[in-house]
Short mmCIF file of C-alpha atoms in Angstrom, two decimals:
data_model
loop_
_atom_site.label_atom_id
_atom_site.label_comp_id
_atom_site.label_asym_id
_atom_site.label_seq_id
_atom_site.Cartn_x
_atom_site.Cartn_y
_atom_site.Cartn_z
CA MET F 18 0.44 -0.06 0.10
CA GLY F 19 3.14 1.92 -0.55
CA ASP F 20 2.24 5.47 -2.09
CA LYS F 21 3.39 8.59 -2.43
CA LYS F 22 3.43 10.79 1.28
CA PHE F 23 -0.08 10.76 2.42
CA ASP F 24 -1.21 14.38 1.94
CA TRP F 25 -4.08 15.96 4.24
CA SER F 26 -4.82 18.58 2.53
CA ASP F 27 -5.17 16.70 -1.18
CA PHE F 28 -7.35 13.81 0.59
CA MET F 29 -9.75 16.11 1.87
CA SER F 30 -10.11 18.31 -1.32
CA ASN F 31 -11.16 14.61 -2.69
CA SER F 32 -14.32 15.16 -0.29
CA SER F 33 -17.95 15.63 -1.46
CA THR F 34 -21.45 16.36 0.04
CA GLN F 35 -24.65 14.28 -0.65
CA LYS F 36 -27.46 13.60 1.50
CA SER F 37 -28.57 9.77 3.05
CA LYS F 38 -29.74 7.25 0.55
CA PHE F 39 -30.60 5.55 3.85
CA ASP F 40 -34.23 5.44 5.88
CA ARG F 41 -33.40 6.90 9.88
CA VAL F 42 -35.72 4.58 11.32
CA LEU F 43 -33.89 2.74 14.64
CA GLY F 44 -34.95 3.87 17.82
CA LYS F 45 -33.01 3.82 20.80
CA LYS F 46 -34.51 0.08 21.92
CA ASP F 47 -33.45 -1.31 18.04
CA VAL F 48 -30.12 0.41 18.34
CA PHE F 49 -29.41 -1.41 21.98
CA SER F 50 -31.19 -4.78 20.53
CA ILE F 51 -29.08 -5.09 17.56
CA ALA F 52 -25.82 -4.16 19.83
CA PHE F 53 -26.50 -6.38 23.07
CA GLY F 54 -27.80 -9.70 20.74
CA ALA F 55 -24.79 -9.63 19.22
CA MET F 56 -22.54 -9.31 21.81
CA ILE F 57 -24.71 -12.65 23.52
CA GLY F 58 -25.49 -14.98 20.81
CA TRP F 59 -24.94 -18.79 22.05
CA SER F 60 -22.39 -18.56 24.26
CA TRP F 61 -24.19 -18.04 27.40
CA VAL F 62 -25.41 -21.68 26.85
CA VAL F 63 -22.51 -23.60 25.97
CA MET F 64 -19.67 -21.85 27.95
CA ALA F 65 -21.20 -20.41 31.39
CA GLY F 66 -20.11 -23.76 32.74
CA HIS F 67 -16.66 -24.04 31.32
CA TRP F 68 -16.18 -20.79 32.71
CA ILE F 69 -17.07 -21.92 36.21
CA LEU F 70 -14.81 -25.10 36.44
CA LYS F 71 -12.33 -22.85 35.43
CA ALA F 72 -12.04 -19.85 37.43
CA GLY F 73 -14.59 -20.72 40.09
CA THR F 74 -17.46 -18.88 41.00
CA ALA F 75 -16.27 -15.15 41.86
CA GLY F 76 -13.94 -16.07 39.57
CA ALA F 77 -15.46 -16.24 36.19
CA MET F 78 -17.56 -13.25 37.54
CA LEU F 79 -14.92 -11.01 37.95
CA ALA F 80 -13.16 -12.20 34.96
CA PHE F 81 -16.00 -10.59 32.87
CA VAL F 82 -15.94 -7.67 34.90
CA LEU F 83 -12.42 -7.09 34.45
CA GLY F 84 -13.21 -7.86 30.44
CA GLY F 85 -16.12 -5.54 30.34
CA ILE F 86 -13.90 -2.62 32.19
CA MET F 87 -11.26 -3.55 29.64
CA ILE F 88 -13.46 -3.20 26.16
CA MET F 89 -15.32 -0.36 27.75
CA PHE F 90 -12.03 1.90 26.75
CA VAL F 91 -12.67 0.96 23.55
CA GLY F 92 -16.09 1.33 23.47
CA LEU F 93 -15.62 5.02 24.67
CA THR F 94 -13.50 5.85 21.53
CA TYR F 95 -16.92 4.69 19.41
CA ALA F 96 -19.10 6.80 21.42
CA GLU F 97 -17.36 9.52 20.34
CA LEU F 98 -16.64 9.00 17.14
CA THR F 99 -19.71 7.50 16.13
CA SER F 100 -21.93 10.22 17.88
CA ALA F 101 -19.37 12.90 15.75
CA MET F 102 -19.57 10.71 12.32
CA PRO F 103 -22.66 8.99 12.16
CA GLN F 104 -22.61 7.36 8.89
CA CYS F 105 -22.86 4.29 7.45
CA GLY F 106 -19.40 2.44 7.91
CA GLY F 107 -18.30 3.37 11.45
CA GLU F 108 -14.94 2.15 11.42
CA GLN F 109 -14.43 2.85 7.12
CA ILE F 110 -15.26 6.72 7.95
CA PHE F 111 -13.26 7.10 11.39
CA SER F 112 -10.30 5.70 10.13
CA LEU F 113 -10.43 7.28 6.73
CA ARG F 114 -10.56 10.55 8.36
CA ALA F 115 -7.78 9.76 10.30
CA LEU F 116 -5.12 7.87 8.43
CA GLY F 117 -6.52 8.12 5.07
CA PRO F 118 -7.52 5.71 2.41
CA ASN F 119 -4.89 3.23 2.71
CA TRP F 120 -5.34 2.52 6.27
CA SER F 121 -9.05 2.66 6.16
CA PHE F 122 -9.12 0.07 4.15
CA LEU F 123 -6.88 -2.29 5.84
CA CYS F 124 -9.15 -1.59 9.02
CA THR F 125 -12.56 -2.05 7.13
CA TRP F 126 -11.52 -5.10 5.23
CA ALA F 127 -10.19 -6.22 8.89
CA ILE F 128 -13.72 -5.89 10.03
CA ILE F 129 -15.55 -7.62 7.38
CA LEU F 130 -13.49 -10.48 7.92
CA GLY F 131 -14.71 -10.01 11.30
CA TYR F 132 -18.41 -10.12 10.19
CA VAL F 133 -18.03 -12.52 7.52
CA GLY F 134 -16.97 -14.94 10.27
CA VAL F 135 -20.09 -14.73 12.31
CA VAL F 136 -22.13 -14.85 9.65
CA ALA F 137 -20.98 -18.05 8.09
CA PHE F 138 -20.25 -19.52 11.87
CA GLU F 139 -23.79 -19.22 12.78
CA ALA F 140 -25.17 -20.56 9.55
CA CYS F 141 -23.64 -23.79 10.86
CA ALA F 142 -24.62 -23.00 15.02
CA LEU F 143 -28.01 -23.32 14.36
CA PRO F 144 -28.75 -26.83 12.81
CA THR F 145 -26.04 -27.99 15.78
CA VAL F 146 -28.51 -26.46 18.46
CA LEU F 147 -31.24 -28.10 16.68
CA GLU F 148 -29.73 -31.33 16.43
CA TYR F 149 -29.55 -31.31 20.88
CA ILE F 150 -33.16 -31.04 20.67
CA ALA F 151 -33.96 -33.85 18.20
CA PRO F 152 -30.80 -35.75 18.13
CA ASN F 153 -32.50 -38.07 15.22
CA ILE F 154 -32.98 -34.99 12.71
CA MET F 155 -29.33 -35.73 10.68
CA LYS F 156 -30.26 -37.35 7.74
CA GLY F 157 -29.29 -37.76 4.32
CA TYR F 158 -24.88 -38.42 4.77
CA MET F 159 -23.42 -36.81 2.29
CA TYR F 160 -19.48 -36.27 2.83
CA SER F 161 -17.45 -35.55 5.77
CA VAL F 162 -14.86 -32.68 6.38
CA GLU F 163 -12.23 -32.43 9.16
CA GLY F 164 -14.03 -35.52 10.43
CA PHE F 165 -17.51 -33.87 10.59
CA ASP F 166 -20.12 -35.59 8.85
CA ILE F 167 -22.33 -33.33 6.68
CA TYR F 168 -25.93 -33.99 6.21
CA ALA F 169 -28.42 -32.92 4.02
CA THR F 170 -30.78 -32.04 6.66
CA TRP F 171 -28.00 -30.08 8.21
CA VAL F 172 -27.19 -28.31 4.96
CA ALA F 173 -30.92 -27.82 4.20
CA ILE F 174 -31.47 -26.00 7.77
CA GLY F 175 -28.41 -23.96 7.34
CA VAL F 176 -29.20 -22.35 3.58
CA ILE F 177 -33.14 -22.19 4.68
CA SER F 178 -32.43 -20.06 7.78
CA SER F 179 -29.67 -18.11 5.48
CA ILE F 180 -32.06 -17.20 2.99
CA ILE F 181 -34.59 -16.18 5.70
CA ILE F 182 -32.20 -13.85 7.43
CA THR F 183 -30.69 -12.74 3.90
CA ILE F 184 -34.77 -11.62 3.15
CA ILE F 185 -35.14 -10.21 6.33
CA ASN F 186 -32.28 -7.73 5.89
CA TYR F 187 -33.12 -6.89 1.99
CA ILE F 188 -36.24 -5.76 2.81
CA GLY F 189 -35.34 -3.11 5.07
CA VAL F 190 -33.40 -2.23 8.12
CA LYS F 191 -36.63 -1.61 10.23
CA PRO F 192 -37.68 -5.33 9.78
CA ALA F 193 -34.38 -6.83 10.87
CA ALA F 194 -34.48 -4.74 13.99
CA TYR F 195 -38.09 -5.32 14.71
CA MET F 196 -36.78 -9.76 14.42
CA GLN F 197 -34.05 -8.44 16.31
CA GLY F 198 -35.99 -7.25 19.28
CA ILE F 199 -37.94 -10.23 19.44
CA PHE F 200 -34.88 -12.29 19.51
CA THR F 201 -33.70 -10.23 22.00
CA PHE F 202 -36.84 -10.46 24.37
CA ILE F 203 -36.56 -13.79 24.26
CA ILE F 204 -33.19 -14.25 25.24
CA VAL F 205 -33.80 -11.91 28.53
CA GLY F 206 -37.27 -13.89 29.17
CA ILE F 207 -35.50 -17.55 29.18
CA GLY F 208 -32.48 -15.74 30.84
CA LEU F 209 -34.57 -14.25 33.43
CA VAL F 210 -36.91 -17.71 34.08
CA LEU F 211 -33.25 -19.28 34.76
CA MET F 212 -32.13 -16.67 37.30
CA PHE F 213 -35.43 -16.94 39.02
CA GLY F 214 -35.61 -20.65 39.68
CA SER F 215 -31.89 -20.70 40.58
CA ALA F 216 -32.62 -17.72 43.27
CA LEU F 217 -35.36 -19.86 44.32
CA LYS F 218 -33.76 -23.28 44.21
CA GLY F 219 -30.07 -22.81 44.11
CA ASP F 220 -27.94 -23.52 46.80
CA VAL F 221 -24.98 -21.31 48.09
CA THR F 222 -22.50 -24.34 49.06
CA HIS F 223 -22.34 -24.94 45.03
CA THR F 224 -20.35 -21.76 44.35
CA LYS F 225 -17.20 -23.21 46.16
CA PRO F 226 -14.73 -22.72 45.43
CA LEU F 227 -15.17 -18.93 44.98
CA PHE F 228 -12.09 -18.76 43.02
CA ASP F 229 -10.18 -21.82 41.74
CA ASN F 230 -7.17 -22.87 39.86
CA GLY F 231 -5.54 -19.45 41.33
CA PHE F 232 -4.79 -16.58 39.34
CA GLY F 233 -4.08 -18.79 36.37
CA GLY F 234 -7.92 -19.61 36.57
CA LEU F 235 -8.94 -16.30 36.33
CA LEU F 236 -6.40 -15.51 33.73
CA SER F 237 -7.85 -17.83 31.67
CA VAL F 238 -11.38 -17.03 31.75
CA ALA F 239 -10.29 -13.20 31.35
CA VAL F 240 -8.63 -13.77 27.96
CA MET F 241 -11.93 -15.50 26.47
CA THR F 242 -13.78 -12.41 27.67
CA PRO F 243 -13.02 -9.41 25.07
CA PHE F 244 -14.25 -11.97 22.44
CA MET F 245 -17.27 -12.46 24.40
CA PHE F 246 -17.65 -8.60 23.89
CA VAL F 247 -17.33 -7.94 20.05
CA GLY F 248 -20.61 -6.79 18.64
CA PHE F 249 -21.36 -3.46 19.93
CA ASP F 250 -19.18 -2.15 16.66
CA VAL F 251 -22.18 -2.61 14.85
CA ILE F 252 -24.08 0.16 15.62
CA PRO F 253 -21.79 2.89 14.08
CA GLN F 254 -21.99 0.27 10.57
CA ALA F 255 -25.58 1.48 10.89
CA ALA F 256 -25.10 4.96 12.41
CA GLU F 257 -26.53 6.48 9.44
CA GLU F 258 -30.02 4.86 9.76
CA ILE F 259 -30.22 5.61 13.72
CA ALA F 260 -33.29 8.42 14.39
CA ILE F 261 -32.19 9.10 18.14
CA PRO F 262 -30.11 12.00 19.27
CA PHE F 263 -26.08 11.73 18.13
CA LYS F 264 -25.31 12.17 21.93
CA GLN F 265 -27.79 9.22 23.00
CA ILE F 266 -25.77 6.83 20.72
CA GLY F 267 -22.88 6.76 22.28
CA LYS F 268 -24.64 6.65 25.53
CA VAL F 269 -26.41 3.45 23.85
CA ILE F 270 -23.00 1.74 22.94
CA LEU F 271 -22.05 1.93 26.23
CA ILE F 272 -25.29 0.52 28.35
CA SER F 273 -25.29 -2.60 25.69
CA ILE F 274 -21.27 -3.54 26.81
CA ALA F 275 -22.36 -2.52 30.25
CA SER F 276 -25.56 -4.77 30.36
CA ALA F 277 -23.82 -7.31 28.47
CA VAL F 278 -21.22 -7.51 31.04
CA ALA F 279 -24.06 -7.78 34.40
CA TRP F 280 -25.67 -11.13 31.65
CA TYR F 281 -22.69 -12.88 31.87
CA ALA F 282 -21.94 -12.28 35.50
CA LEU F 283 -25.75 -13.32 36.47
CA ILE F 284 -25.36 -16.60 33.82
CA ILE F 285 -22.66 -17.40 35.39
CA LEU F 286 -23.98 -17.25 39.07
CA ALA F 287 -27.56 -18.47 38.32
CA VAL F 288 -25.79 -21.71 36.48
CA SER F 289 -23.31 -22.05 39.89
CA LEU F 290 -26.05 -21.83 42.36
CA MET F 291 -27.99 -24.71 41.07
CA MET F 292 -24.58 -27.22 39.75
CA SER F 293 -22.25 -29.08 41.83
CA LYS F 294 -18.61 -29.22 40.51
CA GLY F 295 -19.21 -32.96 39.57
CA GLU F 296 -22.64 -32.42 37.75
CA MET F 297 -20.97 -29.63 35.80
CA GLN F 298 -17.94 -32.12 35.08
CA SER F 299 -20.43 -34.59 33.94
CA SER F 300 -22.68 -32.05 32.13
CA VAL F 301 -23.04 -32.02 27.92
CA LEU F 302 -24.65 -28.67 27.99
CA ILE F 303 -24.24 -27.37 32.01
CA THR F 304 -26.33 -24.21 31.76
CA ALA F 305 -29.15 -26.80 30.05
CA ASP F 306 -28.77 -28.87 32.76
CA ALA F 307 -29.24 -26.13 35.26
CA MET F 308 -32.60 -24.59 34.38
CA LYS F 309 -33.83 -28.45 34.04
CA LYS F 310 -32.57 -29.02 37.67
CA ALA F 311 -34.08 -25.78 38.43
CA TYR F 312 -37.30 -26.76 37.45
CA GLY F 313 -37.78 -30.13 39.01
CA GLY F 314 -35.91 -32.27 36.24
CA TYR F 315 -38.26 -31.38 33.71
CA THR F 316 -36.36 -31.96 30.26
CA ILE F 317 -39.29 -29.47 28.27
CA MET F 318 -36.98 -26.68 30.88
CA ALA F 319 -33.79 -27.42 29.32
CA ASP F 320 -35.21 -27.19 25.86
CA ILE F 321 -36.72 -24.25 26.55
CA LEU F 322 -33.39 -22.79 27.82
CA ILE F 323 -31.84 -24.01 24.66
CA ILE F 324 -34.57 -21.83 22.43
CA GLY F 325 -33.31 -19.05 24.47
CA GLY F 326 -29.88 -19.68 22.90
CA MET F 327 -31.13 -20.43 19.00
CA ALA F 328 -32.91 -16.91 19.54
CA GLY F 329 -28.97 -16.00 20.99
CA ILE F 330 -27.55 -17.36 17.28
CA LEU F 331 -30.13 -15.39 15.36
CA SER F 332 -29.64 -12.36 17.04
CA SER F 333 -26.04 -12.38 16.60
CA TRP F 334 -26.26 -14.02 13.24
CA ASN F 335 -28.84 -11.06 12.22
CA SER F 336 -26.57 -8.03 14.12
CA PHE F 337 -23.35 -9.27 12.28
CA PHE F 338 -25.54 -9.74 9.22
CA MET F 339 -26.16 -6.11 9.14
CA GLY F 340 -23.26 -4.55 10.04
CA GLY F 341 -21.22 -6.83 7.36
CA SER F 342 -23.50 -5.54 4.80
CA ARG F 343 -22.85 -1.91 5.38
CA ALA F 344 -19.21 -2.32 6.04
CA ILE F 345 -19.14 -3.50 2.51
CA TYR F 346 -21.42 -0.62 0.78
CA ALA F 347 -19.16 1.78 2.31
CA LEU F 348 -16.25 0.59 1.50
CA ALA F 349 -17.34 0.45 -2.29
CA GLU F 350 -18.94 4.02 -1.25
CA ALA F 351 -14.97 5.39 -1.10
CA LYS F 352 -14.64 3.54 -4.09
CA CYS F 353 -12.35 1.00 -2.86
CA LEU F 354 -14.60 -2.11 -4.03
CA PRO F 355 -16.49 -2.59 -7.04
CA SER F 356 -19.79 0.11 -7.40
CA PHE F 357 -21.74 -2.60 -7.77
CA LEU F 358 -21.70 -3.14 -4.07
CA THR F 359 -23.18 0.41 -3.47
CA LYS F 360 -26.50 -0.03 -4.71
CA ILE F 361 -29.34 1.06 -2.29
CA HIS F 362 -32.48 -0.78 -3.27
CA PRO F 363 -34.93 1.85 -4.08
CA LYS F 364 -37.93 0.75 -2.17
CA TYR F 365 -36.74 -0.86 1.08
CA LYS F 366 -33.34 1.75 1.02
CA THR F 367 -30.92 -1.18 2.03
CA PRO F 368 -27.67 -1.90 0.70
CA SER F 369 -29.37 -4.87 -1.75
CA ASN F 370 -25.99 -6.00 -3.30
CA ALA F 371 -24.08 -6.00 -0.38
CA VAL F 372 -26.51 -7.58 1.69
CA LEU F 373 -27.17 -10.53 -0.81
CA LEU F 374 -23.33 -11.00 -1.29
CA ILE F 375 -23.45 -11.48 2.96
CA GLY F 376 -26.84 -13.63 2.24
CA ALA F 377 -24.39 -15.84 -0.39
CA ILE F 378 -21.81 -16.93 1.89
CA SER F 379 -24.17 -17.69 4.59
CA CYS F 380 -25.98 -19.86 2.24
CA ILE F 381 -22.73 -21.68 1.27
CA ALA F 382 -20.97 -21.89 4.91
CA PRO F 383 -23.15 -25.01 5.94
CA PHE F 384 -21.76 -26.91 2.91
CA PHE F 385 -18.06 -26.91 4.87
CA GLY F 386 -19.15 -28.05 8.63
CA ARG F 387 -18.14 -26.92 11.93
CA ALA F 388 -14.68 -27.16 11.89
CA MET F 389 -14.18 -24.99 9.50
CA MET F 390 -16.55 -22.83 10.35
CA GLU F 391 -14.21 -22.35 13.88
CA TRP F 392 -11.53 -21.48 11.87
CA LEU F 393 -13.42 -18.22 10.30
CA THR F 394 -14.44 -17.48 13.45
CA ASN F 395 -11.43 -17.23 15.03
CA ALA F 396 -9.86 -15.88 12.27
CA GLY F 397 -12.34 -13.27 11.89
CA GLY F 398 -11.41 -12.64 15.58
CA VAL F 399 -8.11 -11.03 14.54
CA GLY F 400 -9.84 -9.02 12.31
CA ALA F 401 -12.34 -7.40 14.42
CA VAL F 402 -9.46 -6.67 16.87
CA THR F 403 -7.53 -5.01 14.31
CA ALA F 404 -10.15 -2.92 13.40
CA TYR F 405 -10.48 -1.67 17.18
CA LEU F 406 -6.93 -1.18 17.33
CA MET F 407 -7.01 1.12 14.08
CA VAL F 408 -10.19 3.29 15.61
CA SER F 409 -8.54 3.72 18.79
CA ILE F 410 -5.64 5.27 17.02
CA SER F 411 -7.93 7.34 15.03
CA PHE F 412 -9.56 8.07 17.79
CA LEU F 413 -6.53 10.55 19.28
CA VAL F 414 -5.51 11.30 15.79
CA LEU F 415 -9.20 13.37 15.05
CA ARG F 416 -8.32 14.72 18.47
CA LYS F 417 -5.37 16.23 17.46
CA LYS F 418 -6.18 16.60 13.90
CA GLU F 419 -9.57 17.71 13.91
CA PRO F 420 -9.77 19.67 17.23
CA ASN F 421 -13.34 21.61 16.29
CA LEU F 422 -14.94 18.71 15.20
CA VAL F 423 -18.53 18.38 16.81
CA ARG F 424 -18.36 15.72 19.17
CA PRO F 425 -22.08 15.17 20.85
CA TYR F 426 -20.59 12.80 23.12
CA LYS F 427 -17.13 13.74 24.41
CA VAL F 428 -14.87 11.69 26.25
CA HIS F 429 -12.86 12.83 29.23
CA ARG F 430 -9.15 12.40 29.71
CA HIS F 431 -8.79 11.47 26.10
CA ARG F 432 -5.36 11.03 26.46
CA PHE F 433 -5.40 8.24 29.13
CA VAL F 434 -8.74 6.51 27.24
CA GLY F 435 -7.10 6.60 23.67
CA PHE F 436 -3.80 5.01 24.89
CA MET F 437 -5.94 2.29 27.43
CA ALA F 438 -7.95 1.12 24.40
CA ILE F 439 -4.72 1.19 22.22
CA MET F 440 -2.78 -0.78 24.60
CA LEU F 441 -5.74 -3.41 25.28
CA SER F 442 -6.56 -4.02 21.57
CA SER F 443 -3.21 -4.62 21.16
CA LEU F 444 -2.94 -6.77 23.99
CA MET F 445 -6.28 -8.58 22.23
CA LEU F 446 -4.21 -9.38 19.35
CA LEU F 447 -1.05 -10.73 21.17
CA LEU F 448 -3.53 -13.11 22.42
CA TYR F 449 -3.89 -14.98 18.95
CA MET F 450 -0.27 -15.23 18.86
CA PRO F 451 0.87 -18.39 18.48
CA GLY F 452 2.43 -19.75 21.82
CA MET F 453 -0.71 -18.00 23.38
CA PRO F 454 -3.02 -20.17 25.33
CA SER F 455 -5.47 -18.31 22.51
CA GLY F 456 -3.22 -18.70 19.86
CA LEU F 457 -4.12 -19.29 16.20
CA ASN F 458 -3.79 -22.42 14.64
CA ILE F 459 -2.02 -23.13 11.02
CA PRO F 460 -5.70 -23.27 9.20
CA GLU F 461 -6.73 -20.01 10.62
CA TRP F 462 -3.54 -17.99 9.69
CA LEU F 463 -3.74 -19.27 6.32
CA ILE F 464 -7.55 -18.09 6.13
CA ILE F 465 -5.76 -14.80 7.32
CA GLY F 466 -3.20 -15.42 4.77
CA ILE F 467 -6.10 -15.51 1.83
CA TRP F 468 -8.29 -13.13 2.89
CA GLY F 469 -5.46 -10.44 2.87
CA LEU F 470 -4.56 -11.42 -0.59
CA LEU F 471 -8.21 -10.97 -1.71
CA GLY F 472 -8.06 -7.75 -0.20
CA ILE F 473 -4.81 -6.55 -2.09
CA ALA F 474 -6.65 -7.68 -5.33
CA PHE F 475 -9.33 -5.54 -4.55
CA TYR F 476 -7.10 -2.83 -3.55
CA ALA F 477 -5.34 -2.98 -6.49
CA TYR F 478 -8.34 -3.27 -8.73
CA ALA F 479 -10.04 -0.29 -6.89
CA LYS F 480 -6.91 1.88 -6.76
CA HIS F 481 -6.69 1.43 -10.62
CA LYS F 482 -10.37 1.74 -11.50
CA PHE F 483 -11.55 4.63 -9.78
CA PRO F 484 -9.48 8.05 -9.66
CA GLU F 485 -11.67 8.73 -6.48
CA PHE F 486 -10.54 5.88 -4.42
CA GLY F 487 -10.75 6.74 -1.02
CA ARG F 488 -13.26 9.95 -1.32
CA VAL F 489 -14.56 11.18 1.54
CA LEU F 490 -17.89 11.15 1.74
CA ASN F 491 -20.09 13.98 4.06
CA ILE F 492 -23.65 12.91 4.48
CA GLU F 493 -26.29 15.55 5.22
CA LEU F 494 -27.88 14.38 8.87
CA ASN F 495 -30.03 16.67 11.19
CA GLU F 496 -30.38 15.94 14.83
CA LYS F 497 -32.95 13.71 15.72
CA GLY F 498 -34.92 13.01 18.80
#
């Protein structure tokens, strides 16, 4: 990406102003459910018990509180930048204004990998969850990938679900947000049922030991927590479609992170009160068994809990689908991707071609099985964290470069916040490196390499094709609310 030295004045002269092509229809509840639903997903169902076994009840809860505090620093940079530049694309807009088109391309291409990874994974997660409820559902063996058997019914469930999610996102952001609200309501409702039953029937002695495996146990859970909070960054992607005061957008980002921290901590406590250590060690799905035990051993209660997990899958899938399509659209609008991806549907006001592209990837995913999708998700984590790092840098750069930029939500002690966000993001990236407990393996690095080569190809194409490569779009938006 080595050009002549980047000149800020030349870059800003390549800017233009236009009216928004999107409908501003998302209210505060919509925005919250999009972010919260993206962060919760399915992990609270499958991982809560494992966190307790690793660190103890208090250790696991403390790990999530510490992880939440760390990610809050990154969230603060997003809160300020999103309220200042509420345009479709989020990271692409921030990094373009701060660092120029080359680094912006890298930042946005990285976050797209993160979104695509989650979308592809969720297309495989749904049939996996249905298999818990109906073990005999898998029919029509087709082939195996990395030891995982692919069945026709598995593929059909994944593809049909992908088509439905694509249609919802194609016909408007409001229907997608409405569905997101339903999914989030189901998740919270079923989670509260678990917490209520646990409060009535739980045994405090089950929570011992409060701290297990010492500091190492707490650290082993703490390193996972930042990745449980990936999803608040979807809000900036759809910022141009949000109809609340700009300052409120920043506040909702922070509230959604705090709510996710509270959610994970309370689920850990509820599961711990119901299940002894021995019961957890012998359980296949600990959180579901905790629900079953809390309500007299009825299997249907475990199935209801799993339905909450399914709602989590759909909410995360829907949110990242929304975020991925808008990130692709924004990069294309900046003349960094083929122009057909800039199409906005005349009736539905959605980035229709970008939605269809994400939908196609989602439909293909089930054909590759679970192993490859886990690789893609882990590789996507590197993309998301890379974007966090670049947004954190952009936050400090813009404070210096554009001190007079109107910032409806203005972070206090910005140098400290920016430094902490950069340090956290760098630490999160380090956790993926070889030799670390959560280090990536060879297939995951290959995916990152292939994605990088694909990005270089698109970068070279756009640089050659479009004289306006990396243009800045200033969207005319009036304060709402």
